[in-house]
Amino acid sequence: MVKSIPHGPSVLYIDKHFIHEVTSPQAFSGIEKRGLKVLRPKQVVATADHNVPTQNQHLPILDQLSRLQVNQLIENCAKHDIELYGLGHPFQGIVHVIGPELGITQPGMTIVCGDSHTSTHGAFGTIAFGIGTSEVEMVFASQCLLQSKPKQMRINIDGVLSRGVVAKDIILYIIAQLTSGGATGYFVEFAGSVIRNLSMEARMTICNMSIEMGAKGGMIAPDQTTFDYLEGRQFAPQGEGWTKKVEEWKGLVTDQDAIFDKEININAADIQPMITYGTNPGLGIAINALVPATEAIADEGERKNLVKALDYMGLSGGNQLLGTPVQHVFIGSCTNSRIEDLRMVANVIKGKKKHEGVQVMIVPGSQQVAKQVYAEGLDKIFTDAGFEIRQAGCSACLGMNEDKIPAGDYCVSTSNRNFEGRQGAGARTLLASPLTAAAVALTGVVTDVRDLMPQP
Amino acid sequence: MEKLNIIQSTFVPLAMENVDTDQIIPARFLKATTRDGFGKNLFRDWRYENNDENQPKADFVLNQPQYAGKILVAGKNFGCGSSREHAAWSLLDYGFKVIVSSFFADIFKNNALNNGVLPVIVSDAFLQKIFQQPNTGTLTISLENQTITIDATGEQDSFEINNYKKTCLINGYDDIDYLISITSEIEEFEHAGNF
């Protein structure tokens, strides 16, 4: 923190600033209009992800506006001396996948990006949050942001996870409990034995969706799992510098006697494989539960919301989702496109074929993840099953690039948002884990993955 | 940024909760590289049938001529979801200067403030009172006094705003002006190796 303004916000110094093509052009033109340069270009890392096609990336982008936007990023980065991992670069990928996998994201940093899922990086014990374009411009101009201290919440998850329950189910469960606005104004720490036992990929999935309950950010204290993940990565400290840094990072834990504005305890055994039925990520249920009946909702505002959501989704309250025919499965996005997610899918579908009524798109989060998929032979498992493997990008998560779900169709998606039209105008999104997505790919209907798993 | 202090206007009631930024401006309209012209696509998929400007949806409030004004009044958790500042730009470009709700998503709130659009946070009860007003009624918002008044009845609620942001809005300053003014302090901080 550089300083505090009396009775006002504080000046927060930003260590790393990730940018992409969609939320940066107006920030570049903004500083140029003021006659400024990017103050610390070496602390900015750029990639193209939202607007890129996931096929034929070696060819010029077909959509003219997308091409212009991506080209503008190339020009802006060249002009301001910013490192760009653009299309064709071996490090290109979804911004929240590449930061961690390259070791750019490190414990204790302050990290921002013009993207709400910047909370992902909190999995490394960073203060990471999404910002708007005016704020991108502020960081360009000063490497700082004006921030007020958020309230603090801790969510402890202890106990033993049930069969078929993975990180995505944990976070969908938490959001369903808290609602889509339930953590607004808070920065959330995820803690407890369950979190300690999760891999970095799983921790990223959880922190990624902190924003879906309105949180400013989510974070997990760094530990040996964090250090093991980072060691040897491209931009992680090396040699003596590494040892020194790890010692420093070990101190980044919450004080024993810390008091939170809100503390929530969750028993892992209460969490089932989850799926959403509505049009915000808080509208989720255990996969074998009933969709809430509208008449059972007492609050008028909530009831109206649910009626509208179910109408859009073409679902009726009081019924099961299990068995609902699904036309698309999307496996990808900054929530679930890392190698561990794709291995999880491969394990379920190995040697099997997808259902003929469903189209399955699997989109690795980065060029490096894609490389790993081919190195491990997962590509063969996917193609044998009839899945379509695409190239790295945000893809069908947000209905901005070529990958869209047609109106009226259901898509079981490992992404993070089920808002109306999110995956394409009229598309109906059911958010779920990679395990559940894999199960649905095989059956063509909403399926409880535990039914396909060997009995314990 | 334009100065903002007292706004008196009729209002547009959007009695829906959890209005996310994907509804305010769908992703397919984020391909522009300037801040202008987003107003015509504001609430695009709620406003038009089949994405066609010639087929306005009669039941959507922006298509109902009895509702107009510089103030949008919406249900709780307005602006949740994506960080796209295009949401604030589209509201401003359409003509809204004030958004009233019982709570806002954080990133949207900052984006609005950074564009001179005032988010006014009222109690749930006061929000319901506004929704019950006839469409011809006006609201008066005084940033100076941090009050919002239903002019027909005189009922009033006060709202919170960060003092620094309030000064910025009243004077039309933005954060960049301030941050640039302290560049030497930022450099000292860097040289001290504090980061």
PDB file of N, CA and C in Angstrom, chain B residues 127-172:
ATOM      1  N   LEU B 127     -37.011   1.048  -1.715  1.00  0.00           N
ATOM      2  CA  LEU B 127     -37.022   0.599  -3.115  1.00  0.00           C
ATOM      3  C   LEU B 127     -38.445   0.195  -3.516  1.00  0.00           C
ATOM      4  N   GLN B 128     -39.117  -0.537  -2.633  1.00  0.00           N
ATOM      5  CA  GLN B 128     -40.490  -0.966  -2.926  1.00  0.00           C
ATOM      6  C   GLN B 128     -41.428   0.248  -3.047  1.00  0.00           C
ATOM      7  N   LYS B 129     -41.180   1.255  -2.209  1.00  0.00           N
ATOM      8  CA  LYS B 129     -41.992   2.477  -2.284  1.00  0.00           C
ATOM      9  C   LYS B 129     -41.840   3.141  -3.658  1.00  0.00           C
ATOM     10  N   ILE B 130     -40.616   3.163  -4.145  1.00  0.00           N
ATOM     11  CA  ILE B 130     -40.403   3.783  -5.470  1.00  0.00           C
ATOM     12  C   ILE B 130     -41.148   2.991  -6.541  1.00  0.00           C
ATOM     13  N   PHE B 131     -41.048   1.667  -6.449  1.00  0.00           N
ATOM     14  CA  PHE B 131     -41.720   0.842  -7.460  1.00  0.00           C
ATOM     15  C   PHE B 131     -43.233   1.062  -7.455  1.00  0.00           C
ATOM     16  N   GLN B 132     -43.774   1.464  -6.303  1.00  0.00           N
ATOM     17  CA  GLN B 132     -45.226   1.667  -6.217  1.00  0.00           C
ATOM     18  C   GLN B 132     -45.672   3.043  -6.717  1.00  0.00           C
ATOM     19  N   GLN B 133     -44.700   3.915  -7.047  1.00  0.00           N
ATOM     20  CA  GLN B 133     -45.053   5.255  -7.525  1.00  0.00           C
ATOM     21  C   GLN B 133     -45.609   5.199  -8.941  1.00  0.00           C
ATOM     22  N   PRO B 134     -46.510   6.155  -9.279  1.00  0.00           N
ATOM     23  CA  PRO B 134     -46.980   6.222 -10.669  1.00  0.00           C
ATOM     24  C   PRO B 134     -45.832   6.660 -11.587  1.00  0.00           C
ATOM     25  N   ASN B 135     -45.965   6.295 -12.859  1.00  0.00           N
ATOM     26  CA  ASN B 135     -44.847   6.529 -13.785  1.00  0.00           C
ATOM     27  C   ASN B 135     -44.571   8.006 -14.054  1.00  0.00           C
ATOM     28  N   THR B 136     -45.523   8.875 -13.705  1.00  0.00           N
ATOM     29  CA  THR B 136     -45.298  10.302 -13.952  1.00  0.00           C
ATOM     30  C   THR B 136     -44.502  10.968 -12.835  1.00  0.00           C
ATOM     31  N   GLY B 137     -44.332  10.276 -11.728  1.00  0.00           N
ATOM     32  CA  GLY B 137     -43.662  10.862 -10.573  1.00  0.00           C
ATOM     33  C   GLY B 137     -42.168  11.035 -10.807  1.00  0.00           C
ATOM     34  N   THR B 138     -41.600  12.003 -10.092  1.00  0.00           N
ATOM     35  CA  THR B 138     -40.156  12.226 -10.211  1.00  0.00           C
ATOM     36  C   THR B 138     -39.454  11.880  -8.905  1.00  0.00           C
ATOM     37  N   LEU B 139     -38.167  11.639  -9.039  1.00  0.00           N
ATOM     38  CA  LEU B 139     -37.287  11.432  -7.892  1.00  0.00           C
ATOM     39  C   LEU B 139     -36.259  12.558  -7.916  1.00  0.00           C
ATOM     40  N   THR B 140     -35.842  12.994  -6.738  1.00  0.00           N
ATOM     41  CA  THR B 140     -34.751  13.963  -6.679  1.00  0.00           C
ATOM     42  C   THR B 140     -33.604  13.362  -5.879  1.00  0.00           C
ATOM     43  N   ILE B 141     -32.446  13.372  -6.491  1.00  0.00           N
ATOM     44  CA  ILE B 141     -31.256  12.854  -5.821  1.00  0.00           C
ATOM     45  C   ILE B 141     -30.298  14.012  -5.596  1.00  0.00           C
ATOM     46  N   SER B 142     -29.908  14.200  -4.345  1.00  0.00           N
ATOM     47  CA  SER B 142     -28.897  15.204  -4.036  1.00  0.00           C
ATOM     48  C   SER B 142     -27.642  14.479  -3.568  1.00  0.00           C
ATOM     49  N   LEU B 143     -26.591  14.570  -4.373  1.00  0.00           N
ATOM     50  CA  LEU B 143     -25.331  13.924  -3.999  1.00  0.00           C
ATOM     51  C   LEU B 143     -24.716  14.655  -2.806  1.00  0.00           C
ATOM     52  N   GLU B 144     -24.803  15.977  -2.852  1.00  0.00           N
ATOM     53  CA  GLU B 144     -24.278  16.807  -1.756  1.00  0.00           C
ATOM     54  C   GLU B 144     -24.843  16.347  -0.402  1.00  0.00           C
ATOM     55  N   ASN B 145     -26.170  16.221  -0.340  1.00  0.00           N
ATOM     56  CA  ASN B 145     -26.815  15.841   0.925  1.00  0.00           C
ATOM     57  C   ASN B 145     -26.947  14.329   1.099  1.00  0.00           C
ATOM     58  N   GLN B 146     -26.574  13.584   0.067  1.00  0.00           N
ATOM     59  CA  GLN B 146     -26.707  12.116   0.071  1.00  0.00           C
ATOM     60  C   GLN B 146     -28.138  11.688   0.392  1.00  0.00           C
ATOM     61  N   THR B 147     -29.096  12.307  -0.321  1.00  0.00           N
ATOM     62  CA  THR B 147     -30.499  11.962  -0.113  1.00  0.00           C
ATOM     63  C   THR B 147     -31.190  11.664  -1.441  1.00  0.00           C
ATOM     64  N   ILE B 148     -32.222  10.835  -1.352  1.00  0.00           N
ATOM     65  CA  ILE B 148     -33.103  10.573  -2.492  1.00  0.00           C
ATOM     66  C   ILE B 148     -34.529  10.787  -2.011  1.00  0.00           C
ATOM     67  N   THR B 149     -35.304  11.552  -2.783  1.00  0.00           N
ATOM     68  CA  THR B 149     -36.653  11.928  -2.365  1.00  0.00           C
ATOM     69  C   THR B 149     -37.667  11.525  -3.429  1.00  0.00           C
ATOM     70  N   ILE B 150     -38.774  10.944  -2.978  1.00  0.00           N
ATOM     71  CA  ILE B 150     -39.911  10.721  -3.873  1.00  0.00           C
ATOM     72  C   ILE B 150     -40.693  12.029  -3.851  1.00  0.00           C
ATOM     73  N   ASP B 151     -40.639  12.790  -4.938  1.00  0.00           N
ATOM     74  CA  ASP B 151     -41.147  14.164  -4.899  1.00  0.00           C
ATOM     75  C   ASP B 151     -42.636  14.248  -4.581  1.00  0.00           C
ATOM     76  N   ALA B 152     -43.424  13.284  -5.072  1.00  0.00           N
ATOM     77  CA  ALA B 152     -44.874  13.341  -4.867  1.00  0.00           C
ATOM     78  C   ALA B 152     -45.244  13.239  -3.394  1.00  0.00           C
ATOM     79  N   THR B 153     -44.493  12.451  -2.643  1.00  0.00           N
ATOM     80  CA  THR B 153     -44.867  12.210  -1.238  1.00  0.00           C
ATOM     81  C   THR B 153     -43.912  12.861  -0.254  1.00  0.00           C
ATOM     82  N   GLY B 154     -42.769  13.279  -0.735  1.00  0.00           N
ATOM     83  CA  GLY B 154     -41.770  13.866   0.161  1.00  0.00           C
ATOM     84  C   GLY B 154     -40.983  12.830   0.949  1.00  0.00           C
ATOM     85  N   GLU B 155     -41.301  11.544   0.733  1.00  0.00           N
ATOM     86  CA  GLU B 155     -40.558  10.503   1.464  1.00  0.00           C
ATOM     87  C   GLU B 155     -39.096  10.507   1.022  1.00  0.00           C
ATOM     88  N   GLN B 156     -38.206  10.295   2.010  1.00  0.00           N
ATOM     89  CA  GLN B 156     -36.792  10.452   1.723  1.00  0.00           C
ATOM     90  C   GLN B 156     -35.977   9.312   2.332  1.00  0.00           C
ATOM     91  N   ASP B 157     -34.916   8.943   1.652  1.00  0.00           N
ATOM     92  CA  ASP B 157     -33.962   7.978   2.203  1.00  0.00           C
ATOM     93  C   ASP B 157     -32.583   8.602   2.013  1.00  0.00           C
ATOM     94  N   SER B 158     -31.649   8.226   2.883  1.00  0.00           N
ATOM     95  CA  SER B 158     -30.279   8.726   2.694  1.00  0.00           C
ATOM     96  C   SER B 158     -29.438   7.585   2.134  1.00  0.00           C
ATOM     97  N   PHE B 159     -28.375   7.923   1.457  1.00  0.00           N
ATOM     98  CA  PHE B 159     -27.521   6.857   0.917  1.00  0.00           C
ATOM     99  C   PHE B 159     -26.060   7.138   1.249  1.00  0.00           C
ATOM    100  N   GLU B 160     -25.304   6.045   1.317  1.00  0.00           N
ATOM    101  CA  GLU B 160     -23.878   6.119   1.637  1.00  0.00           C
ATOM    102  C   GLU B 160     -23.076   6.271   0.360  1.00  0.00           C
ATOM    103  N   ILE B 161     -22.033   7.055   0.422  1.00  0.00           N
ATOM    104  CA  ILE B 161     -21.055   7.067  -0.666  1.00  0.00           C
ATOM    105  C   ILE B 161     -19.723   7.472  -0.056  1.00  0.00           C
ATOM    106  N   ASN B 162     -18.678   6.835  -0.538  1.00  0.00           N
ATOM    107  CA  ASN B 162     -17.331   7.162  -0.104  1.00  0.00           C
ATOM    108  C   ASN B 162     -17.093   8.665  -0.323  1.00  0.00           C
ATOM    109  N   ASN B 163     -16.578   9.325   0.714  1.00  0.00           N
ATOM    110  CA  ASN B 163     -16.398  10.772   0.674  1.00  0.00           C
ATOM    111  C   ASN B 163     -15.505  11.228  -0.479  1.00  0.00           C
ATOM    112  N   TYR B 164     -14.458  10.442  -0.724  1.00  0.00           N
ATOM    113  CA  TYR B 164     -13.525  10.764  -1.806  1.00  0.00           C
ATOM    114  C   TYR B 164     -14.247  10.725  -3.159  1.00  0.00           C
ATOM    115  N   LYS B 165     -15.050   9.641  -3.345  1.00  0.00           N
ATOM    116  CA  LYS B 165     -15.766   9.487  -4.617  1.00  0.00           C
ATOM    117  C   LYS B 165     -16.794  10.603  -4.805  1.00  0.00           C
ATOM    118  N   LYS B 166     -17.422  10.974  -3.703  1.00  0.00           N
ATOM    119  CA  LYS B 166     -18.415  12.043  -3.753  1.00  0.00           C
ATOM    120  C   LYS B 166     -17.767  13.344  -4.261  1.00  0.00           C
ATOM    121  N   THR B 167     -16.611  13.672  -3.687  1.00  0.00           N
ATOM    122  CA  THR B 167     -15.899  14.881  -4.118  1.00  0.00           C
ATOM    123  C   THR B 167     -15.543  14.791  -5.601  1.00  0.00           C
ATOM    124  N   CYS B 168     -15.073  13.597  -6.023  1.00  0.00           N
ATOM    125  CA  CYS B 168     -14.714  13.407  -7.440  1.00  0.00           C
ATOM    126  C   CYS B 168     -15.909  13.678  -8.345  1.00  0.00           C
ATOM    127  N   LEU B 169     -17.074  13.094  -7.997  1.00  0.00           N
ATOM    128  CA  LEU B 169     -18.261  13.219  -8.858  1.00  0.00           C
ATOM    129  C   LEU B 169     -18.741  14.664  -8.918  1.00  0.00           C
ATOM    130  N   ILE B 170     -18.761  15.328  -7.768  1.00  0.00           N
ATOM    131  CA  ILE B 170     -19.257  16.710  -7.734  1.00  0.00           C
ATOM    132  C   ILE B 170     -18.365  17.624  -8.575  1.00  0.00           C
ATOM    133  N   ASN B 171     -17.050  17.326  -8.560  1.00  0.00           N
ATOM    134  CA  ASN B 171     -16.118  18.179  -9.294  1.00  0.00           C
ATOM    135  C   ASN B 171     -15.746  17.658 -10.682  1.00  0.00           C
ATOM    136  N   GLY B 172     -16.237  16.444 -11.002  1.00  0.00           N
ATOM    137  CA  GLY B 172     -15.913  15.867 -12.307  1.00  0.00           C
ATOM    138  C   GLY B 172     -14.478  15.375 -12.413  1.00  0.00           C
TER     139      GLY B 172
END
